[in-house]
CSV table of C-alpha atoms in Angstrom, one decimal:
chain,number,residue,atom,x,y,z
A,247,UNK,CA,92.7,135.5,-69.9
A,248,UNK,CA,94.2,132.5,-71.8
A,249,UNK,CA,97.8,131.5,-72.1
A,250,UNK,CA,99.3,130.2,-75.3
A,251,UNK,CA,101.9,127.7,-74.0
A,252,UNK,CA,103.4,127.2,-77.5
A,253,UNK,CA,104.3,130.9,-77.5
A,254,UNK,CA,105.6,130.7,-73.9
A,255,UNK,CA,107.8,127.7,-74.8
A,256,UNK,CA,109.1,129.3,-78.0
A,257,UNK,CA,110.2,132.4,-76.1
A,258,UNK,CA,111.9,130.2,-73.4
A,259,UNK,CA,113.8,128.3,-76.1
A,260,UNK,CA,114.9,131.5,-77.8
A,261,UNK,CA,116.2,132.9,-74.5
A,262,UNK,CA,118.0,129.7,-73.6
A,263,UNK,CA,119.4,129.1,-77.1
A,264,UNK,CA,120.7,132.7,-77.3
A,265,UNK,CA,122.7,132.3,-74.0
A,266,UNK,CA,123.9,128.9,-74.9
A,267,UNK,CA,124.9,129.9,-78.4
A,268,UNK,CA,126.7,133.0,-77.1
A,269,UNK,CA,128.7,130.9,-74.6
A,270,UNK,CA,129.7,128.4,-77.3
A,271,UNK,CA,130.8,131.1,-79.7
A,272,UNK,CA,132.7,132.8,-76.8
A,273,UNK,CA,134.7,129.7,-76.4
A,274,UNK,CA,135.3,129.0,-80.1
A,275,UNK,CA,136.6,132.4,-80.9
A,276,UNK,CA,139.8,131.7,-79.0
A,277,UNK,CA,142.4,129.9,-81.1
A,278,UNK,CA,143.9,128.0,-78.2
A,279,UNK,CA,140.5,126.7,-76.9
A,280,UNK,CA,139.0,123.5,-78.3
A,281,UNK,CA,135.4,122.6,-77.4
A,282,UNK,CA,134.7,118.9,-77.5
A,283,UNK,CA,131.2,117.5,-77.2
A,284,UNK,CA,131.0,114.2,-75.4
A,285,UNK,CA,130.9,112.2,-72.2
A,286,UNK,CA,134.3,112.2,-70.4
A,287,UNK,CA,135.6,109.9,-67.7
A,288,UNK,CA,139.0,109.6,-65.9
A,289,UNK,CA,141.4,106.9,-67.0
A,290,UNK,CA,144.1,108.2,-64.6
A,291,UNK,CA,144.9,111.2,-62.4
A,292,UNK,CA,145.9,113.3,-65.5
A,293,UNK,CA,144.0,111.6,-68.3
A,294,UNK,CA,140.4,111.2,-69.5
A,295,UNK,CA,138.7,109.5,-72.4
A,296,UNK,CA,135.9,111.2,-74.2
A,297,UNK,CA,133.0,109.3,-75.8
A,298,UNK,CA,132.3,111.8,-78.5
A,299,UNK,CA,128.7,112.8,-79.3
A,300,UNK,CA,129.3,112.1,-83.0
A,301,UNK,CA,130.8,108.7,-82.3
A,302,UNK,CA,134.3,107.4,-81.4
A,303,UNK,CA,136.6,107.9,-78.4
A,304,UNK,CA,139.3,110.5,-77.9
A,305,UNK,CA,142.0,110.3,-75.2
A,306,UNK,CA,143.3,113.5,-73.5
A,307,UNK,CA,146.1,114.2,-71.1
A,308,UNK,CA,146.5,117.3,-69.1
A,309,UNK,CA,148.4,118.8,-66.1
A,310,UNK,CA,145.2,120.7,-65.0
A,311,UNK,CA,141.7,119.1,-64.9
A,312,UNK,CA,138.7,121.0,-63.7
A,313,UNK,CA,135.5,119.2,-62.8
A,314,UNK,CA,132.3,121.3,-63.3
A,315,UNK,CA,129.6,118.7,-64.2
A,316,UNK,CA,126.8,120.2,-62.1
A,317,UNK,CA,123.7,118.4,-60.9
A,318,UNK,CA,120.5,116.8,-62.2
A,319,UNK,CA,117.1,116.3,-60.7
A,320,UNK,CA,116.8,113.7,-57.9
A,321,UNK,CA,114.2,111.1,-58.6
A,322,UNK,CA,112.9,109.7,-55.3
A,323,UNK,CA,112.2,106.0,-54.8
A,324,UNK,CA,108.5,106.1,-54.9
A,325,UNK,CA,106.7,102.9,-55.9
A,326,UNK,CA,105.1,103.3,-59.3
A,327,UNK,CA,106.8,106.5,-60.2
A,328,UNK,CA,108.8,104.9,-62.9
A,329,UNK,CA,105.5,104.0,-64.7
A,330,UNK,CA,104.1,107.5,-64.6
A,331,UNK,CA,105.0,110.2,-67.1
A,332,UNK,CA,106.2,112.7,-64.6
A,333,UNK,CA,107.9,116.0,-65.3
A,334,UNK,CA,111.2,117.5,-63.9
A,335,UNK,CA,112.6,121.0,-64.0
A,336,UNK,CA,113.7,120.6,-67.6
A,337,UNK,CA,110.8,118.7,-69.2
A,338,UNK,CA,108.2,121.0,-67.6
A,339,UNK,CA,109.6,123.9,-69.6
A,340,UNK,CA,108.7,122.0,-72.8
A,341,UNK,CA,105.0,121.7,-72.1
A,342,UNK,CA,102.7,122.9,-74.9
A,343,UNK,CA,99.6,123.0,-72.7
A,344,UNK,CA,98.6,124.5,-69.4
A,345,UNK,CA,98.0,121.6,-66.9
A,346,UNK,CA,94.5,121.2,-65.6
A,347,UNK,CA,95.9,120.2,-62.2
A,348,UNK,CA,99.6,120.3,-61.5
A,349,UNK,CA,100.8,118.2,-58.5
A,350,UNK,CA,104.2,119.5,-57.3
A,351,UNK,CA,106.3,117.0,-55.3
A,352,UNK,CA,108.6,119.2,-53.2
A,353,UNK,CA,108.4,122.6,-51.5
A,354,UNK,CA,111.9,123.9,-52.3
A,355,UNK,CA,112.9,126.6,-54.8
A,356,UNK,CA,112.2,124.7,-58.0
A,357,UNK,CA,108.8,123.4,-56.8
A,358,UNK,CA,107.7,126.8,-55.6
A,359,UNK,CA,108.7,128.8,-58.6
A,360,UNK,CA,106.9,126.5,-61.0
A,361,UNK,CA,103.9,126.0,-58.8
A,362,UNK,CA,103.2,129.8,-58.7
A,363,UNK,CA,104.0,130.2,-62.4
A,364,UNK,CA,101.5,127.6,-63.5
A,365,UNK,CA,98.9,128.7,-61.0
A,366,UNK,CA,99.0,132.1,-62.7
A,367,UNK,CA,98.8,130.4,-66.1
A,368,UNK,CA,95.5,129.0,-64.9
A,369,UNK,CA,96.3,125.6,-63.5
A,370,UNK,CA,95.0,124.1,-60.3
A,371,UNK,CA,98.1,123.5,-58.2
A,372,UNK,CA,98.8,121.2,-55.2
A,373,UNK,CA,102.2,121.2,-53.4
A,374,UNK,CA,103.2,118.1,-51.5
A,375,UNK,CA,106.0,118.8,-49.0
A,376,UNK,CA,107.5,116.1,-46.8
A,377,UNK,CA,109.0,118.6,-44.3
A,378,UNK,CA,106.7,120.4,-41.9
A,379,UNK,CA,107.2,123.7,-43.8
A,380,UNK,CA,108.3,125.2,-47.1
A,381,UNK,CA,111.9,126.2,-47.8
A,382,UNK,CA,113.1,124.6,-44.6
A,383,UNK,CA,116.5,126.3,-44.5
A,384,UNK,CA,114.7,129.7,-43.9
A,385,UNK,CA,113.4,130.8,-40.5
A,386,UNK,CA,110.0,129.7,-39.6
A,387,UNK,CA,108.4,133.1,-40.0
A,388,UNK,CA,109.7,133.3,-43.6
A,389,UNK,CA,108.4,129.8,-44.4
A,390,UNK,CA,105.0,130.6,-42.8
A,391,UNK,CA,104.6,133.9,-44.7
A,392,UNK,CA,105.5,132.2,-48.0
A,393,UNK,CA,102.9,129.5,-47.4
A,394,UNK,CA,100.3,132.2,-46.6
A,395,UNK,CA,101.1,134.0,-49.9
A,396,UNK,CA,100.8,130.8,-51.9
A,397,UNK,CA,97.5,129.9,-50.3
A,398,UNK,CA,96.2,133.5,-51.0
A,399,UNK,CA,97.1,132.7,-54.7
A,400,UNK,CA,94.8,129.6,-54.5
A,401,UNK,CA,97.6,127.0,-54.3
A,402,UNK,CA,96.9,124.0,-52.0
A,403,UNK,CA,99.9,123.4,-49.8
A,404,UNK,CA,100.2,120.2,-47.9
A,405,UNK,CA,103.2,120.0,-45.5
A,406,UNK,CA,104.2,117.0,-43.5
A,407,UNK,CA,103.1,114.9,-46.4
A,408,UNK,CA,105.0,112.0,-47.9
A,409,UNK,CA,104.2,110.4,-51.3
A,410,UNK,CA,104.1,106.7,-50.9
A,411,UNK,CA,102.9,105.6,-54.4
A,412,UNK,CA,102.2,107.0,-57.8
A,413,UNK,CA,99.8,105.4,-60.4
A,414,UNK,CA,98.5,106.4,-63.7
A,415,UNK,CA,94.8,107.5,-63.5
A,416,UNK,CA,92.3,105.7,-65.7
A,417,UNK,CA,91.0,109.0,-67.2
A,418,UNK,CA,94.6,110.2,-67.8
A,419,UNK,CA,96.9,112.0,-65.5
A,420,UNK,CA,98.3,110.7,-62.2
A,421,UNK,CA,97.2,109.7,-58.7
A,422,UNK,CA,99.6,110.1,-55.8
A,423,UNK,CA,98.9,108.2,-52.5
A,424,UNK,CA,100.1,110.1,-49.4
A,425,UNK,CA,101.1,109.5,-45.9
A,426,UNK,CA,100.2,112.7,-44.1
A,427,UNK,CA,100.7,114.0,-40.5
A,428,UNK,CA,97.0,114.6,-40.4
A,429,UNK,CA,95.8,111.1,-41.5
A,430,UNK,CA,96.9,108.0,-43.4
A,431,UNK,CA,96.0,106.7,-46.8
A,432,UNK,CA,94.8,109.7,-48.7
A,433,UNK,CA,95.2,110.4,-52.4
A,434,UNK,CA,95.5,113.4,-54.7
A,435,UNK,CA,94.8,113.2,-58.4
A,436,UNK,CA,96.1,115.6,-61.1
A,437,UNK,CA,96.7,115.9,-64.8
A,438,UNK,CA,100.5,116.4,-64.4
A,439,UNK,CA,103.1,115.6,-61.8
A,440,UNK,CA,106.3,117.7,-61.3
A,441,UNK,CA,109.0,116.0,-59.3
A,442,UNK,CA,111.0,118.7,-57.6
A,443,UNK,CA,112.6,116.7,-54.8
A,444,UNK,CA,116.1,118.1,-54.9
A,445,UNK,CA,119.1,117.5,-57.0
A,446,UNK,CA,122.1,115.1,-57.1
A,447,UNK,CA,125.6,115.7,-58.4
A,448,UNK,CA,126.8,114.3,-61.7
A,449,UNK,CA,129.7,112.3,-60.5
A,450,UNK,CA,128.5,108.7,-61.0
A,451,UNK,CA,129.9,108.4,-64.5
A,452,UNK,CA,133.2,110.2,-64.1
A,453,UNK,CA,135.4,107.3,-63.1
A,454,UNK,CA,136.7,109.2,-60.1
A,455,UNK,CA,138.4,106.1,-58.7
A,456,UNK,CA,140.7,106.0,-61.8
A,457,UNK,CA,142.0,109.4,-60.7
A,458,UNK,CA,142.4,108.5,-57.1
A,459,UNK,CA,139.3,110.3,-56.1
A,460,UNK,CA,136.1,109.1,-54.4
A,461,UNK,CA,132.8,110.9,-54.1
A,462,UNK,CA,131.3,111.6,-50.7
A,463,UNK,CA,128.4,109.6,-49.5
A,464,UNK,CA,126.0,112.1,-51.0
A,465,UNK,CA,127.9,112.1,-54.3
A,466,UNK,CA,129.7,115.4,-54.1
A,467,UNK,CA,133.5,115.8,-54.6
A,468,UNK,CA,135.4,117.0,-51.5
A,469,UNK,CA,137.5,120.1,-52.0
A,470,UNK,CA,139.4,122.5,-49.8
A,471,UNK,CA,138.8,126.3,-49.6
A,472,UNK,CA,140.7,126.8,-52.8
A,473,UNK,CA,138.5,124.2,-54.6
A,474,UNK,CA,141.4,121.8,-54.9
A,475,UNK,CA,140.7,118.0,-54.6
A,476,UNK,CA,143.0,115.7,-52.7
A,477,UNK,CA,144.7,114.8,-56.0
A,478,UNK,CA,147.1,117.5,-57.3
A,479,UNK,CA,146.2,119.0,-60.6
A,480,UNK,CA,142.5,118.3,-60.2
A,481,UNK,CA,139.9,120.9,-59.1
A,482,UNK,CA,136.1,120.8,-58.7
A,483,UNK,CA,133.8,123.7,-58.7
A,484,UNK,CA,130.1,124.6,-58.7
A,485,UNK,CA,127.3,122.3,-57.7
A,486,UNK,CA,129.4,119.2,-58.0
A,487,UNK,CA,131.8,120.5,-55.3
A,488,UNK,CA,129.0,121.2,-52.9
A,489,UNK,CA,129.0,124.9,-53.4
A,490,UNK,CA,125.6,126.7,-53.0
A,491,UNK,CA,123.6,125.5,-56.0
A,492,UNK,CA,123.3,128.8,-57.8
A,493,UNK,CA,124.8,130.2,-61.0
A,494,UNK,CA,126.4,133.2,-59.4
A,495,UNK,CA,128.1,131.0,-56.7
A,496,UNK,CA,129.5,128.7,-59.3
A,497,UNK,CA,130.8,131.7,-61.2
A,498,UNK,CA,132.5,132.8,-58.1
A,499,UNK,CA,134.1,129.4,-57.8
A,500,UNK,CA,135.5,130.0,-61.3
A,501,UNK,CA,136.9,133.4,-60.2
A,502,UNK,CA,138.7,131.7,-57.3
A,503,UNK,CA,140.3,129.1,-59.5
A,504,UNK,CA,141.2,131.5,-62.2
A,505,UNK,CA,142.9,133.9,-59.7
A,506,UNK,CA,144.9,131.1,-58.1
A,507,UNK,CA,145.9,129.0,-61.2
A,508,UNK,CA,146.5,131.8,-63.7
A,509,UNK,CA,147.5,134.7,-61.5
A,510,UNK,CA,149.2,133.0,-58.6
A,511,UNK,CA,146.7,134.3,-56.1
A,512,UNK,CA,145.4,133.0,-52.8
A,513,UNK,CA,141.7,133.3,-53.2
A,514,UNK,CA,139.4,131.0,-51.3
A,515,UNK,CA,135.8,130.3,-50.4
A,516,UNK,CA,136.4,131.3,-46.8
A,517,UNK,CA,134.4,134.3,-45.7
A,518,UNK,CA,132.2,134.7,-48.8
A,519,UNK,CA,128.7,135.7,-48.1
A,520,UNK,CA,126.1,133.3,-49.6
A,521,UNK,CA,123.3,135.0,-51.5
A,522,UNK,CA,120.3,133.8,-53.5
A,523,UNK,CA,116.9,134.8,-54.7
A,524,UNK,CA,113.6,132.7,-54.8
A,525,UNK,CA,111.9,134.1,-57.9
A,526,UNK,CA,108.4,133.8,-56.7
A,527,UNK,CA,106.1,136.9,-56.6
A,528,UNK,CA,106.9,138.5,-54.2
A,529,UNK,CA,110.6,137.5,-54.4
A,530,UNK,CA,112.6,136.2,-51.5
A,531,UNK,CA,116.0,137.7,-51.4
A,532,UNK,CA,118.4,136.0,-49.0
A,533,UNK,CA,121.9,137.2,-48.0
A,534,UNK,CA,124.1,135.7,-45.2
A,535,UNK,CA,122.8,133.9,-42.1
A,536,UNK,CA,119.3,133.3,-41.0
A,537,UNK,CA,118.3,134.1,-37.4
A,538,UNK,CA,118.4,130.4,-36.5
A,539,UNK,CA,121.8,130.0,-38.0
A,540,UNK,CA,123.2,133.0,-36.1
A,541,UNK,CA,121.8,131.8,-32.8
A,542,UNK,CA,123.1,128.3,-33.3
A,543,UNK,CA,126.5,129.8,-34.0
A,544,UNK,CA,126.4,131.5,-30.6
A,545,UNK,CA,126.2,135.0,-31.9
A,546,UNK,CA,124.7,137.9,-29.8
A,547,UNK,CA,121.7,138.4,-32.1
A,548,UNK,CA,119.6,141.5,-32.6
A,549,UNK,CA,116.7,141.3,-35.1
A,550,UNK,CA,115.1,144.1,-37.2
A,551,UNK,CA,111.8,143.4,-38.9
A,552,UNK,CA,109.5,145.5,-41.1
A,553,UNK,CA,106.3,144.5,-42.9
A,554,UNK,CA,106.1,145.5,-46.6
A,555,UNK,CA,102.9,147.3,-45.7
A,556,UNK,CA,105.1,150.0,-44.1
A,557,UNK,CA,107.3,150.4,-47.2
A,558,UNK,CA,106.1,153.5,-49.1
A,559,UNK,CA,107.1,152.3,-52.6
A,560,UNK,CA,105.4,148.9,-51.9
A,561,UNK,CA,102.2,150.7,-50.9
A,562,UNK,CA,102.3,152.9,-54.0
A,563,UNK,CA,102.8,149.8,-56.2
A,564,UNK,CA,100.0,148.0,-54.2
A,565,UNK,CA,102.4,145.1,-53.6
A,566,UNK,CA,102.5,144.9,-49.8
A,567,UNK,CA,102.7,141.2,-49.1
A,568,UNK,CA,105.7,139.9,-47.1
A,569,UNK,CA,108.3,141.5,-44.8
A,570,UNK,CA,111.9,142.4,-44.4
A,571,UNK,CA,114.1,140.9,-41.7
A,572,UNK,CA,117.7,141.6,-40.8
A,573,UNK,CA,120.0,139.9,-38.2
A,574,UNK,CA,122.7,142.0,-36.6
A,575,UNK,CA,125.6,141.1,-34.3
A,576,UNK,CA,124.8,142.8,-31.0
A,577,UNK,CA,128.5,143.2,-30.2
A,578,UNK,CA,129.9,144.5,-33.5
A,579,UNK,CA,126.8,146.1,-35.1
A,580,UNK,CA,127.7,144.2,-38.3
A,581,UNK,CA,124.9,142.8,-40.4
A,582,UNK,CA,124.9,139.0,-40.3
A,583,UNK,CA,122.1,138.4,-42.8
A,584,UNK,CA,118.9,139.6,-44.3
A,585,UNK,CA,115.7,138.1,-45.8
A,586,UNK,CA,113.6,140.3,-48.0
A,587,UNK,CA,110.2,138.7,-48.8
A,588,UNK,CA,108.7,141.4,-50.8
A,589,UNK,CA,108.4,143.1,-54.2
A,590,UNK,CA,111.8,143.0,-55.9
A,591,UNK,CA,113.2,141.4,-52.7
A,592,UNK,CA,116.3,140.3,-54.5
A,593,UNK,CA,117.3,143.8,-55.5
A,594,UNK,CA,116.8,145.2,-52.0
A,595,UNK,CA,118.8,142.3,-50.5
A,596,UNK,CA,121.6,143.1,-52.9
A,597,UNK,CA,121.9,146.6,-51.4
A,598,UNK,CA,122.5,144.9,-48.0
A,599,UNK,CA,125.0,142.5,-49.5
A,600,UNK,CA,127.1,145.4,-50.7
A,601,UNK,CA,127.0,146.9,-47.2
A,602,UNK,CA,128.1,143.6,-45.8
A,603,UNK,CA,130.9,143.3,-48.4
A,604,UNK,CA,132.1,146.7,-47.2
A,605,UNK,CA,131.9,145.7,-43.5
A,606,UNK,CA,129.6,148.6,-42.8
A,607,UNK,CA,127.7,148.7,-39.5
A,608,UNK,CA,123.9,148.6,-39.7
A,609,UNK,CA,123.7,152.3,-38.8
A,610,UNK,CA,125.1,153.1,-42.2
A,611,UNK,CA,121.9,151.8,-43.8
A,612,UNK,CA,119.7,153.1,-41.0
A,613,UNK,CA,121.0,156.7,-41.5
A,614,UNK,CA,122.0,156.6,-45.1
A,615,UNK,CA,120.3,159.1,-47.5
A,616,UNK,CA,118.5,156.9,-50.0
A,617,UNK,CA,116.1,158.4,-52.6
A,618,UNK,CA,112.4,158.6,-51.8
A,619,UNK,CA,110.3,156.7,-52.7
A,620,UNK,CA,112.5,153.7,-53.6
A,621,UNK,CA,112.4,150.2,-52.2
A,622,UNK,CA,116.0,150.6,-51.0
A,623,UNK,CA,114.9,153.5,-48.9
A,624,UNK,CA,113.0,151.1,-46.7
A,625,UNK,CA,116.3,149.9,-45.3
A,626,UNK,CA,116.3,153.2,-43.2
A,627,UNK,CA,113.0,152.1,-41.6
A,628,UNK,CA,114.0,148.4,-41.3
A,629,UNK,CA,117.1,149.1,-39.2
A,630,UNK,CA,115.2,151.7,-37.0
A,631,UNK,CA,113.2,148.7,-35.7
A,632,UNK,CA,116.2,146.9,-34.4
A,633,UNK,CA,115.5,145.2,-31.1
C-alpha cells in the first residue's frame, strides 16, 4: 500500500478552505458586521489600532471588546533547534511526502495523533516524551494502555526523555541528542522532526498594558466565571483565557458571553463538564474528572471498568483494544467522569456526558434499555462492574 501525500494534502486544504470560507461568508452576509483583516493591538481600554493586511493602519473605538486570539505552538529552548527545519502542527499538514522516520517531540494530543497517522502512512515513528508517561493528565492505567497500543502499532515510545540538542544530519534530516532516565548522552536520527511540545497564548502582541490589562506569568488573560477581564467592557474567551483548549469549549465560551451581553443573562463557566476526544485509533473519549482528580478532591470514589474485549459490538468489529472506565461518587451515585479508550470512544463518552448533564445516577445507564449490539449498550455492562 502506498500513500499519495499530494492527494492527502489537497483534501485537507479543501476541507479547511471550505470551513474557513463558510465562516467568512457567514460574517459578511450581515450588513452590520464588518470583517477587517489585520493585526490589532490596544491603544487604550476602549480603543485598538489595526495594522491592515493590505497596508495602512486603522483606529477603532468600542464599548465592547472581545479577545479571542487563541494559541500557537510552543517552541522549546533546545540548543540548535533554530537551525533545524522542524515541523509544527500546521506545517506538518503541508508535507508532500511520507517521512522516512518522523521524530515527534511531545507525547500530548497533537504529538500522538500525528504520530499514529504517519505510522499508518508508512513512516517509522519515534515519540520523545519528557514526562514519565503519555497524556499525563489522564490516569496511569489510561496512559499505560495508550502506550501499549502505540507500541503494538510499531511506534517507538521513549518516556522520561528530554531533548538536549538538535542538529542537521549530514545525509539530510535531523539528529536529536537526549538525556534519558535510562542513560545519558544518546541520540536518535530521523528524516523529519515534529515539535509538539504544547502551545502558548497569543497575547504578546496585543498591547494589553495600554488597556490596563496584564497577562499572567504563563501568558493567559485572567477572567472571572463570566469571562470578564478586570477592565470593564473587555472580555476574553477560548484558549487565550485559559479555557480548555478545544473548539467546542471555546464555542461554549462564546455562548456564555452572548447570553450575558446580548440577552442580559447570568451564564458562567462554573459547573460545566469538561469533555474532549483524543482522535487516535482507538479514540480516547474523556468527560469530567479522572479517578486521580476525584480522589484528590476528597470524593468518595467508586470505579467501574470494562475491557473492550467484553463489548459485543467491539468484538464483532474486531476492534477490542482499550477499556472503559467510569468514576462515580459513592455518596450520591452521580457519575463524576468517564474515559473510553476504545473504538468510537468519543461517541460513547458523549452518551455519558448527556447523562451527567441530566444529573442522572449511574443506575440509569446500568439499567437503561439500549439497543443491541451497539457500542452505547456497553454502558449497561460497564456500570455493572462498579466496585
